[in-house]
mmCIF file of N, CA, C and O in Angstrom:
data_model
loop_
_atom_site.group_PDB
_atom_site.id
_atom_site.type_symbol
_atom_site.label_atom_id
_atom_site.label_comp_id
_atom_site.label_asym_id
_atom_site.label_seq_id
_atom_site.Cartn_x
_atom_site.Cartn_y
_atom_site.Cartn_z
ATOM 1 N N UNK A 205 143.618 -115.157 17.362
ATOM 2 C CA UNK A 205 143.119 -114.569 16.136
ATOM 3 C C UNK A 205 143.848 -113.239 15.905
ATOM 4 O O UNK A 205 143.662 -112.365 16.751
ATOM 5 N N UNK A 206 144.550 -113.009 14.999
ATOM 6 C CA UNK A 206 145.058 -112.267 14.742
ATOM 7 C C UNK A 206 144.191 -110.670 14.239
ATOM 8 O O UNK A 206 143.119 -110.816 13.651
ATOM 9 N N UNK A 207 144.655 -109.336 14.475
ATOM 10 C CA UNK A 207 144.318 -108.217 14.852
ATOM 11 C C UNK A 207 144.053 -107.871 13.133
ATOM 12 O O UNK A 207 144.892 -108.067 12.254
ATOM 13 N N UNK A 208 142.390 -107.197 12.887
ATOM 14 C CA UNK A 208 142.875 -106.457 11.731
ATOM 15 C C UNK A 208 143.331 -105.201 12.050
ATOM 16 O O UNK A 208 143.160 -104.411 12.978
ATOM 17 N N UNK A 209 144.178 -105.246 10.672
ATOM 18 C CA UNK A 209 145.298 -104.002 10.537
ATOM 19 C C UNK A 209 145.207 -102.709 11.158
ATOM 20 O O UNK A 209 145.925 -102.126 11.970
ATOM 21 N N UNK A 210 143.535 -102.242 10.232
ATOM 22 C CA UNK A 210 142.949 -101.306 10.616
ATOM 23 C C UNK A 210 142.779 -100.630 12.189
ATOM 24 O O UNK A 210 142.720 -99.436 12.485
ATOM 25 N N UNK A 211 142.730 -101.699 12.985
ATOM 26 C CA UNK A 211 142.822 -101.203 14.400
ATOM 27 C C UNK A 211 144.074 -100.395 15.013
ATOM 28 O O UNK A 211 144.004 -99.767 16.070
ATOM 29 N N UNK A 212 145.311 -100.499 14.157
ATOM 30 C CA UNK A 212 146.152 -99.722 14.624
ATOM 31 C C UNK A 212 146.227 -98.464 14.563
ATOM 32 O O UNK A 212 146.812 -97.726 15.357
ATOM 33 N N UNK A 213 145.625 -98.166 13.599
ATOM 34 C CA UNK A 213 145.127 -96.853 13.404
ATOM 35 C C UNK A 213 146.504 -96.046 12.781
ATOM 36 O O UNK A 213 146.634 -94.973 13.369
ATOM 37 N N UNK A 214 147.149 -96.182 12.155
ATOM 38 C CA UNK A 214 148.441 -96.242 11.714
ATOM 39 C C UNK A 214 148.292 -95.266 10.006
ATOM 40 O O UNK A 214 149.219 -94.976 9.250
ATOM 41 N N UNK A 215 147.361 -95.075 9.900
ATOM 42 C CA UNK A 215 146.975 -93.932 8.550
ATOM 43 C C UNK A 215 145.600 -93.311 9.650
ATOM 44 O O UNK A 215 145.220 -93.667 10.766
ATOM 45 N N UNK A 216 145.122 -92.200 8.661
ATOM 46 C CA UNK A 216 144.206 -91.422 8.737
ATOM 47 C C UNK A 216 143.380 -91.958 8.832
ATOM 48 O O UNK A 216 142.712 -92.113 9.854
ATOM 49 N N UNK A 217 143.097 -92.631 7.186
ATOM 50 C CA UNK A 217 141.577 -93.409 6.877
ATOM 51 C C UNK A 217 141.562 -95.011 7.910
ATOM 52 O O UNK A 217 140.572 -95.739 7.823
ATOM 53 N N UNK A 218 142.509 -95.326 8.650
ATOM 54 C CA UNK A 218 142.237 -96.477 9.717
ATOM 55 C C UNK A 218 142.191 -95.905 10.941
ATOM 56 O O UNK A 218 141.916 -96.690 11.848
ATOM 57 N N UNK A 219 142.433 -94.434 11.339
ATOM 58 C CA UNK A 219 142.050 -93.895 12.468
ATOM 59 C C UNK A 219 140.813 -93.333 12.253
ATOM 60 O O UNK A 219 140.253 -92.895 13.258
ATOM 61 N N UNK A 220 140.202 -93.226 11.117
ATOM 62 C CA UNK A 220 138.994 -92.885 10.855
ATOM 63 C C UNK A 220 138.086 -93.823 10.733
ATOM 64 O O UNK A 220 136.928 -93.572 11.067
ATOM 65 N N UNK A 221 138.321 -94.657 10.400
ATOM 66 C CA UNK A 221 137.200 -96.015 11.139
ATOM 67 C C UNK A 221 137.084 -96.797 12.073
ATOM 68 O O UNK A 221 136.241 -97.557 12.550
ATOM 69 N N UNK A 222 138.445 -96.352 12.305
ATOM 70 C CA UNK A 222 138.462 -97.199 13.939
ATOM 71 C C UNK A 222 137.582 -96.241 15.055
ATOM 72 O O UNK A 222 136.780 -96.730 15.850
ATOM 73 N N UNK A 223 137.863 -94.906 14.964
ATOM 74 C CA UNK A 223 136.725 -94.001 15.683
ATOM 75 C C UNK A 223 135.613 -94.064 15.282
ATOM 76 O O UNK A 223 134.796 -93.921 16.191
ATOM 77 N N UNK A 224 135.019 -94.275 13.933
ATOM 78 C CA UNK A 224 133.862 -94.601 13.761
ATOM 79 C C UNK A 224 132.787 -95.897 13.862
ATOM 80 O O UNK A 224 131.560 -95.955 13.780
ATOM 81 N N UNK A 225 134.027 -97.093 14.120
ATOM 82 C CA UNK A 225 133.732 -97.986 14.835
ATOM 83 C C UNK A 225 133.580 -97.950 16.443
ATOM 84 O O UNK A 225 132.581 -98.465 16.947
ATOM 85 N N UNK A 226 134.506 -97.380 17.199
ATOM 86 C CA UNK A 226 134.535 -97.676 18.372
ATOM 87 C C UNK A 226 133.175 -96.428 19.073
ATOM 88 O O UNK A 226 132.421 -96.723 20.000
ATOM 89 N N UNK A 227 133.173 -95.226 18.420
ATOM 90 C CA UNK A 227 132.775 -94.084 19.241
ATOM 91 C C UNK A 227 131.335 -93.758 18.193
ATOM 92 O O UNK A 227 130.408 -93.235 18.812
ATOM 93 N N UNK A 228 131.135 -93.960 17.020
ATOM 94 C CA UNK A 228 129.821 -93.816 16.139
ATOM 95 C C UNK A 228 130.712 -92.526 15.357
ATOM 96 O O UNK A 228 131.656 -91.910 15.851
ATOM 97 N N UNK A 229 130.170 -92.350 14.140
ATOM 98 C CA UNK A 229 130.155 -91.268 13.196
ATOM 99 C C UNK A 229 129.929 -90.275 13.460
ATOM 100 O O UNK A 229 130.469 -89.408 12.773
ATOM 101 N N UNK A 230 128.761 -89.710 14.903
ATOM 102 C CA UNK A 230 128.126 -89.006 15.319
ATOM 103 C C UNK A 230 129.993 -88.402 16.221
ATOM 104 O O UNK A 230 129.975 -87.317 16.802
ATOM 105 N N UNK A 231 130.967 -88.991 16.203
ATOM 106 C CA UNK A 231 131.788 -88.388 17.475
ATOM 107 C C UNK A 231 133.104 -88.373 16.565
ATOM 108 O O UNK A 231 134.155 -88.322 17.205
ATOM 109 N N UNK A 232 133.197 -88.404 15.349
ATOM 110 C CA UNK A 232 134.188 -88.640 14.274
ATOM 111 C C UNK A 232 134.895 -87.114 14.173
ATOM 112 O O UNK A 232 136.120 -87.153 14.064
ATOM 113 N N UNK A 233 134.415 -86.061 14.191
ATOM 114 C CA UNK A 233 134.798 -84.415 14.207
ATOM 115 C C UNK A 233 135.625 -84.067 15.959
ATOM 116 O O UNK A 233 136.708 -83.615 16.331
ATOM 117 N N UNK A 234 134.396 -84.578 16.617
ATOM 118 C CA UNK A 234 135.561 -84.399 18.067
ATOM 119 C C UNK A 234 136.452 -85.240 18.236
ATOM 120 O O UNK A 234 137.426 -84.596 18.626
ATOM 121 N N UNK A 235 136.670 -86.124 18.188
ATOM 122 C CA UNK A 235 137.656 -87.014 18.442
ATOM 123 C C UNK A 235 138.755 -86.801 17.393
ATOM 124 O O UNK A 235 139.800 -87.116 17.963
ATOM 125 N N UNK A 236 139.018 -86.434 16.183
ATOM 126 C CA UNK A 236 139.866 -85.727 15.741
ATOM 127 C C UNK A 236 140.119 -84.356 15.414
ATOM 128 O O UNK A 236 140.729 -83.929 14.434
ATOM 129 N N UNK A 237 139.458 -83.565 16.559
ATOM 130 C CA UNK A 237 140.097 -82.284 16.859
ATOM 131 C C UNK A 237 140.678 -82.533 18.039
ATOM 132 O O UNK A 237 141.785 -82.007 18.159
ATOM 133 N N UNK A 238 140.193 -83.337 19.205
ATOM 134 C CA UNK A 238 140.881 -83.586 20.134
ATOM 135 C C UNK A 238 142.617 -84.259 19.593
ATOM 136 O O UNK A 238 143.642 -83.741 20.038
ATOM 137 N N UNK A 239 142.649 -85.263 18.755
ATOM 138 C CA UNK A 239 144.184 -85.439 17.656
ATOM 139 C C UNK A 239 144.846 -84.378 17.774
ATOM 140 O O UNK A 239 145.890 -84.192 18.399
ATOM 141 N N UNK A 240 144.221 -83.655 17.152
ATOM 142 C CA UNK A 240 144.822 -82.509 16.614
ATOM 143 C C UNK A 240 145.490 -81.491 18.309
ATOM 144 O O UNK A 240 146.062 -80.402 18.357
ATOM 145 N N UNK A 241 145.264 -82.027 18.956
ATOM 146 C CA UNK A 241 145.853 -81.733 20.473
ATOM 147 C C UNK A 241 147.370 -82.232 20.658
ATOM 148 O O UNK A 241 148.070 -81.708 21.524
ATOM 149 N N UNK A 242 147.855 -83.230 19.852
ATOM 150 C CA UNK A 242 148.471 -83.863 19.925
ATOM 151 C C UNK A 242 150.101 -82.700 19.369
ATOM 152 O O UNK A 242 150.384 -82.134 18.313
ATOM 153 N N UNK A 243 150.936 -82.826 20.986
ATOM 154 C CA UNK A 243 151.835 -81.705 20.301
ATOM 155 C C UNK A 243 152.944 -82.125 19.133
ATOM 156 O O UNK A 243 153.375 -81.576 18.119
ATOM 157 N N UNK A 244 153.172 -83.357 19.794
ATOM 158 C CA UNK A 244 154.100 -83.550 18.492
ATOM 159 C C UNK A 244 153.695 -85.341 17.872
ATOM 160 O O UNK A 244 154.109 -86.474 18.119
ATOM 161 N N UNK A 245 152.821 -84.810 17.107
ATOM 162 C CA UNK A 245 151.912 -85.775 16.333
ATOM 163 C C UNK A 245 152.574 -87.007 15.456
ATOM 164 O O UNK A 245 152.860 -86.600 14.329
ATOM 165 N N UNK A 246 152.908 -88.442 15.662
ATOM 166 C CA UNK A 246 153.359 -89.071 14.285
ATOM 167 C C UNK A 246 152.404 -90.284 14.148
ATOM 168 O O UNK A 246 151.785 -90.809 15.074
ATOM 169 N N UNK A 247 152.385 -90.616 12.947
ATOM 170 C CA UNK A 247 151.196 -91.937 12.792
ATOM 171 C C UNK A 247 151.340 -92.806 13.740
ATOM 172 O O UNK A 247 150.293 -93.287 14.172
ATOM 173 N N UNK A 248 152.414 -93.191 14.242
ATOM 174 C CA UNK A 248 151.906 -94.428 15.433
ATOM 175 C C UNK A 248 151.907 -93.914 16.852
ATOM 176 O O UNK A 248 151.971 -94.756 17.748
ATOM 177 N N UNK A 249 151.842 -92.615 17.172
ATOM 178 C CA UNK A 249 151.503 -92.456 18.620
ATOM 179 C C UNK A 249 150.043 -91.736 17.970
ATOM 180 O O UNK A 249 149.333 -91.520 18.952
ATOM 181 N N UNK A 250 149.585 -91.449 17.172
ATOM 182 C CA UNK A 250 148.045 -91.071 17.041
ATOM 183 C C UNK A 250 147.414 -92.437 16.888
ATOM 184 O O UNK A 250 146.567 -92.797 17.704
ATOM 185 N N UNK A 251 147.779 -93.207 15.897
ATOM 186 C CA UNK A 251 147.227 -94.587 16.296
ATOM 187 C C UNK A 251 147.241 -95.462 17.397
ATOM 188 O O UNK A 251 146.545 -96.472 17.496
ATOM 189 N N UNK A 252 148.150 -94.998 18.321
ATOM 190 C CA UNK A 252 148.160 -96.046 19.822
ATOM 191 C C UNK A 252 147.082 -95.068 20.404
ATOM 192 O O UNK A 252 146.354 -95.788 21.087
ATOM 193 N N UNK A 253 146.646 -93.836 20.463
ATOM 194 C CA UNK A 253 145.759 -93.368 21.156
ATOM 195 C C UNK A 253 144.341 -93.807 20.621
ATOM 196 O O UNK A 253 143.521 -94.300 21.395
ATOM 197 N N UNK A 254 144.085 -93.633 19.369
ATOM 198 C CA UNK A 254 143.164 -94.716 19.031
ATOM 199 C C UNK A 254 142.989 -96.319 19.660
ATOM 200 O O UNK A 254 142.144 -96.836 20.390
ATOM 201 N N UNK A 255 143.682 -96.598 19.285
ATOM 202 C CA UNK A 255 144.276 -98.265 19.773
ATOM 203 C C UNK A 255 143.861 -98.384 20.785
ATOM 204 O O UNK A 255 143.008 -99.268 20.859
ATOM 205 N N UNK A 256 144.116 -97.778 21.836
ATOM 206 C CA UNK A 256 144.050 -97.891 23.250
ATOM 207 C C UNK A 256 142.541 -97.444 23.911
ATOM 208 O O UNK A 256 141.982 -97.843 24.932
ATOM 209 N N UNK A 257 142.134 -96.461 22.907
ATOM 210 C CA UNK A 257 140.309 -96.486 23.806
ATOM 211 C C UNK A 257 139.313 -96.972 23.485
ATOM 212 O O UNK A 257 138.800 -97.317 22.421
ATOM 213 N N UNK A 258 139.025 -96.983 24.635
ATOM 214 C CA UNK A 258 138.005 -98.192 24.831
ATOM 215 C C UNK A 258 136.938 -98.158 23.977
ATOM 216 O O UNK A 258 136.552 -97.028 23.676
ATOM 217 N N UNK A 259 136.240 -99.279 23.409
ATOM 218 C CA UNK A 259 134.656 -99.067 22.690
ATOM 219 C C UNK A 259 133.642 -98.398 23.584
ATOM 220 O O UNK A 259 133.302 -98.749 24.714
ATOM 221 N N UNK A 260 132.993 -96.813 22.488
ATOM 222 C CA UNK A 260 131.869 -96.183 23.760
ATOM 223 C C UNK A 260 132.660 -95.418 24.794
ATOM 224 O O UNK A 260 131.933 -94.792 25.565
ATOM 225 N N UNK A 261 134.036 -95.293 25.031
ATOM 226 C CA UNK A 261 134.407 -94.248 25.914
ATOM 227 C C UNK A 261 135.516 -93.432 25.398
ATOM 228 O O UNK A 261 136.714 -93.709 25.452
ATOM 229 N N UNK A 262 134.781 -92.053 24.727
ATOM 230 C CA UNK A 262 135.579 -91.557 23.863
ATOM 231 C C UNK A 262 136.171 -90.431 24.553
ATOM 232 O O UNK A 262 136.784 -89.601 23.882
ATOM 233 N N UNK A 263 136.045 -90.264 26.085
ATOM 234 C CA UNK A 263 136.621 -89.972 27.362
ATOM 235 C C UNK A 263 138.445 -90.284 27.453
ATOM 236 O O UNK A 263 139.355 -89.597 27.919
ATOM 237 N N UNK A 264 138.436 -91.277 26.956
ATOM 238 C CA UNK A 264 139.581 -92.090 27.329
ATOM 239 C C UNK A 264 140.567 -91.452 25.900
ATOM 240 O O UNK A 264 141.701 -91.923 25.808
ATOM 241 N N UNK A 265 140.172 -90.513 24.933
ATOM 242 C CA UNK A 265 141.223 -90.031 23.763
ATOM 243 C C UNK A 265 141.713 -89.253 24.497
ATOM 244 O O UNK A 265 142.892 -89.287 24.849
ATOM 245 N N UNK A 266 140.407 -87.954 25.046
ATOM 246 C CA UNK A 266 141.159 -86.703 25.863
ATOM 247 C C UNK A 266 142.587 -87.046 26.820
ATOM 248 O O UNK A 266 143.698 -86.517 26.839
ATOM 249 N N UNK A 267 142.115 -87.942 27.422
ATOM 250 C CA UNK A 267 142.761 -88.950 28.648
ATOM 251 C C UNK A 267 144.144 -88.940 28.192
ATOM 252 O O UNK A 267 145.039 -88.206 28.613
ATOM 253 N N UNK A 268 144.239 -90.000 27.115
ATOM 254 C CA UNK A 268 145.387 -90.250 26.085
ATOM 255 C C UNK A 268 145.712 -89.376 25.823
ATOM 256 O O UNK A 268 146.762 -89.054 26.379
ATOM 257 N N UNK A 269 145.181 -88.473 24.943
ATOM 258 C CA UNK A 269 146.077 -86.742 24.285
ATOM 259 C C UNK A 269 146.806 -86.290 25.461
ATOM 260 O O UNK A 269 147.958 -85.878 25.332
ATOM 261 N N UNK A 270 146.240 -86.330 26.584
ATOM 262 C CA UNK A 270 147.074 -85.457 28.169
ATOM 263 C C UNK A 270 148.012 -86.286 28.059
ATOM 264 O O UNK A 270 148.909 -85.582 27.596
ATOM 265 N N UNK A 271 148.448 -87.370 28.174
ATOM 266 C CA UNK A 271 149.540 -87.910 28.733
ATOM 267 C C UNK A 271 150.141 -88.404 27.584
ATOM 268 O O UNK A 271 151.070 -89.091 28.010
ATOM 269 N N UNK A 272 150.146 -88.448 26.443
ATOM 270 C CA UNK A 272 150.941 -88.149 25.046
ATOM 271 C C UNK A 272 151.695 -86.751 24.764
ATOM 272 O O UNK A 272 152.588 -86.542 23.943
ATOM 273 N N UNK A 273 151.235 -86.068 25.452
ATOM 274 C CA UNK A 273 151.695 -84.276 25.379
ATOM 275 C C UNK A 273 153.369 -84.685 26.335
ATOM 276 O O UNK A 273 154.576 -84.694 26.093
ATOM 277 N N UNK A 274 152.354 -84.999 27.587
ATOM 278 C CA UNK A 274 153.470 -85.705 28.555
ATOM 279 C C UNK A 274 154.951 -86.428 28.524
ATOM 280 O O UNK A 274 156.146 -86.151 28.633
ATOM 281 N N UNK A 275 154.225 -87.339 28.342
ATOM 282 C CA UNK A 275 155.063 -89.160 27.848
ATOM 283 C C UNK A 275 155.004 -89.913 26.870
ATOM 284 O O UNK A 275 154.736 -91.114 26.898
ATOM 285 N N UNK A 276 155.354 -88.976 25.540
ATOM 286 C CA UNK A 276 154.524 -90.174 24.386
ATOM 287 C C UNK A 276 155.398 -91.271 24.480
ATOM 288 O O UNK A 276 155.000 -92.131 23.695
ATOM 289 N N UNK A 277 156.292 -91.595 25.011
ATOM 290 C CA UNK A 277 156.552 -93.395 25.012
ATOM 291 C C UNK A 277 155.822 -93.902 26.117
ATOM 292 O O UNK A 277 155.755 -95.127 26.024
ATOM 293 N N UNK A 278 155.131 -93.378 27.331
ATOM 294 C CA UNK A 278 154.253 -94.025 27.532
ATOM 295 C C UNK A 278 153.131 -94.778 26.962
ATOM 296 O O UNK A 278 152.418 -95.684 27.393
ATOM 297 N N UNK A 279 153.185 -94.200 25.986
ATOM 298 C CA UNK A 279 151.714 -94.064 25.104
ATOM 299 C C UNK A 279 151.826 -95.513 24.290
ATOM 300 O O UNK A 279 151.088 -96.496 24.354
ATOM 301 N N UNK A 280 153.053 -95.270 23.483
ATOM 302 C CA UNK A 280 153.387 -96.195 23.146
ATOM 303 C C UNK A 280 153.562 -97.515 24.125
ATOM 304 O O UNK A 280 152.851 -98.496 23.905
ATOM 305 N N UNK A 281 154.185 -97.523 24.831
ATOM 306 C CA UNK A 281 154.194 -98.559 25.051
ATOM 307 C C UNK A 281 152.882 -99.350 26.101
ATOM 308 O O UNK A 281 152.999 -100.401 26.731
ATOM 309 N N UNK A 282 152.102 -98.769 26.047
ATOM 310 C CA UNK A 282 151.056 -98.896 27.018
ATOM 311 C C UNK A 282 149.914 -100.027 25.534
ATOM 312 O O UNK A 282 149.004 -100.816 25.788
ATOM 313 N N UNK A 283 150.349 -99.725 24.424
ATOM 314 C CA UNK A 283 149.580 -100.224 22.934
ATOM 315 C C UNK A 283 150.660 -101.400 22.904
ATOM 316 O O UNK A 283 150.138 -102.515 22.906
ATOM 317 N N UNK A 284 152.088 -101.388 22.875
ATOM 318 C CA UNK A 284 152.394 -102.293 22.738
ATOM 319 C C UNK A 284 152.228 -103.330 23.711
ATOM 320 O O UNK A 284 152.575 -104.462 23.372
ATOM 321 N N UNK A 285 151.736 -103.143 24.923
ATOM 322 C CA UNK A 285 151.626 -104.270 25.866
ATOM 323 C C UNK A 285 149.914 -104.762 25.657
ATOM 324 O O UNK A 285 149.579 -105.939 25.789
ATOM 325 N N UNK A 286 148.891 -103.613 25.300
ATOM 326 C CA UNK A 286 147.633 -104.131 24.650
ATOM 327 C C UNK A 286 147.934 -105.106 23.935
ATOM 328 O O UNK A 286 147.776 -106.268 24.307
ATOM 329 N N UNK A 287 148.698 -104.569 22.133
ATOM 330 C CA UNK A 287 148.972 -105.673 21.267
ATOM 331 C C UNK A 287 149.367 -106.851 21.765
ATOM 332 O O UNK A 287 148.797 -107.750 21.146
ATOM 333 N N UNK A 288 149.992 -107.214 22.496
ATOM 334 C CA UNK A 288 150.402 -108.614 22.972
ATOM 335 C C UNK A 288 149.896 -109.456 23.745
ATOM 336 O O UNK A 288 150.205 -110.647 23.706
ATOM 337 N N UNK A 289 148.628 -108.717 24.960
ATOM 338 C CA UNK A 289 147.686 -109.492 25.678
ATOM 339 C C UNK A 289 146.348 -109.994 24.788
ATOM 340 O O UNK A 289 145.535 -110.873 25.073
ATOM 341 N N UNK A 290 146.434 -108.859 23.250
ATOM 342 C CA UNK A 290 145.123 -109.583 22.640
ATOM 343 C C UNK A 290 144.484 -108.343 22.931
ATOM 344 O O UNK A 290 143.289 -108.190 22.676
#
C-alpha cells in the first residue's frame, strides 16, 4: 500500500500534520522549535526527521535534530531505507 504523501513531511503544512498526527496538537509548538534546532535546515532532511519518529515518541525528534546537526546524510538515508521496508 502505498505511503500518503503527507508523511514525508516535505512542506510545512505536511510536517505539521504529520506531528499532529503522530505526537497530538498538544506537542505541535515543541516539536517545531526543536526544527528549528536544525543547523542547516532543507525540506527533506526536516521531513526525514519527521518521517522517522516514531508514533507517541516525540523523544526520538530531539534524537534526530542531534545527529542531523552531525550527519545529515545520515538522516537521510536512515528515511530512505524506512521508505523502502514500508
Amino acid at each position: 500500500m502505498p505511503r500518503n504523501q503527507r508523511e514525508y513531511g516535505l512542506s510545512h503544512a505536511d510536517r505539521v500534520s504529520e506531528i499532529e498526527r503522530k505526537f497530538g496538537r498538544d506537542q505541535l509548538d515543541a516539536v517545531l522549535a526543536q526544527l528549528g534546532q536544525v543547523s542547516n535546515p532543507t525540506e527533506r532532511l526536516l521531513g526525514a526527521i519527521v518521517f522517522l519518529a516514531r508514533v507517541g515518541h516525540v523523544e526520538d525528534i530531539a534524537n534526530t535534530v542531534t545527529l542531523a546537526n552531525q550527519d545529515p546524510s545520515q538522516v537521510l538515508n536512515a528515511a530512505t531505507v524506512k521508505d523502502e521496508r514500508g
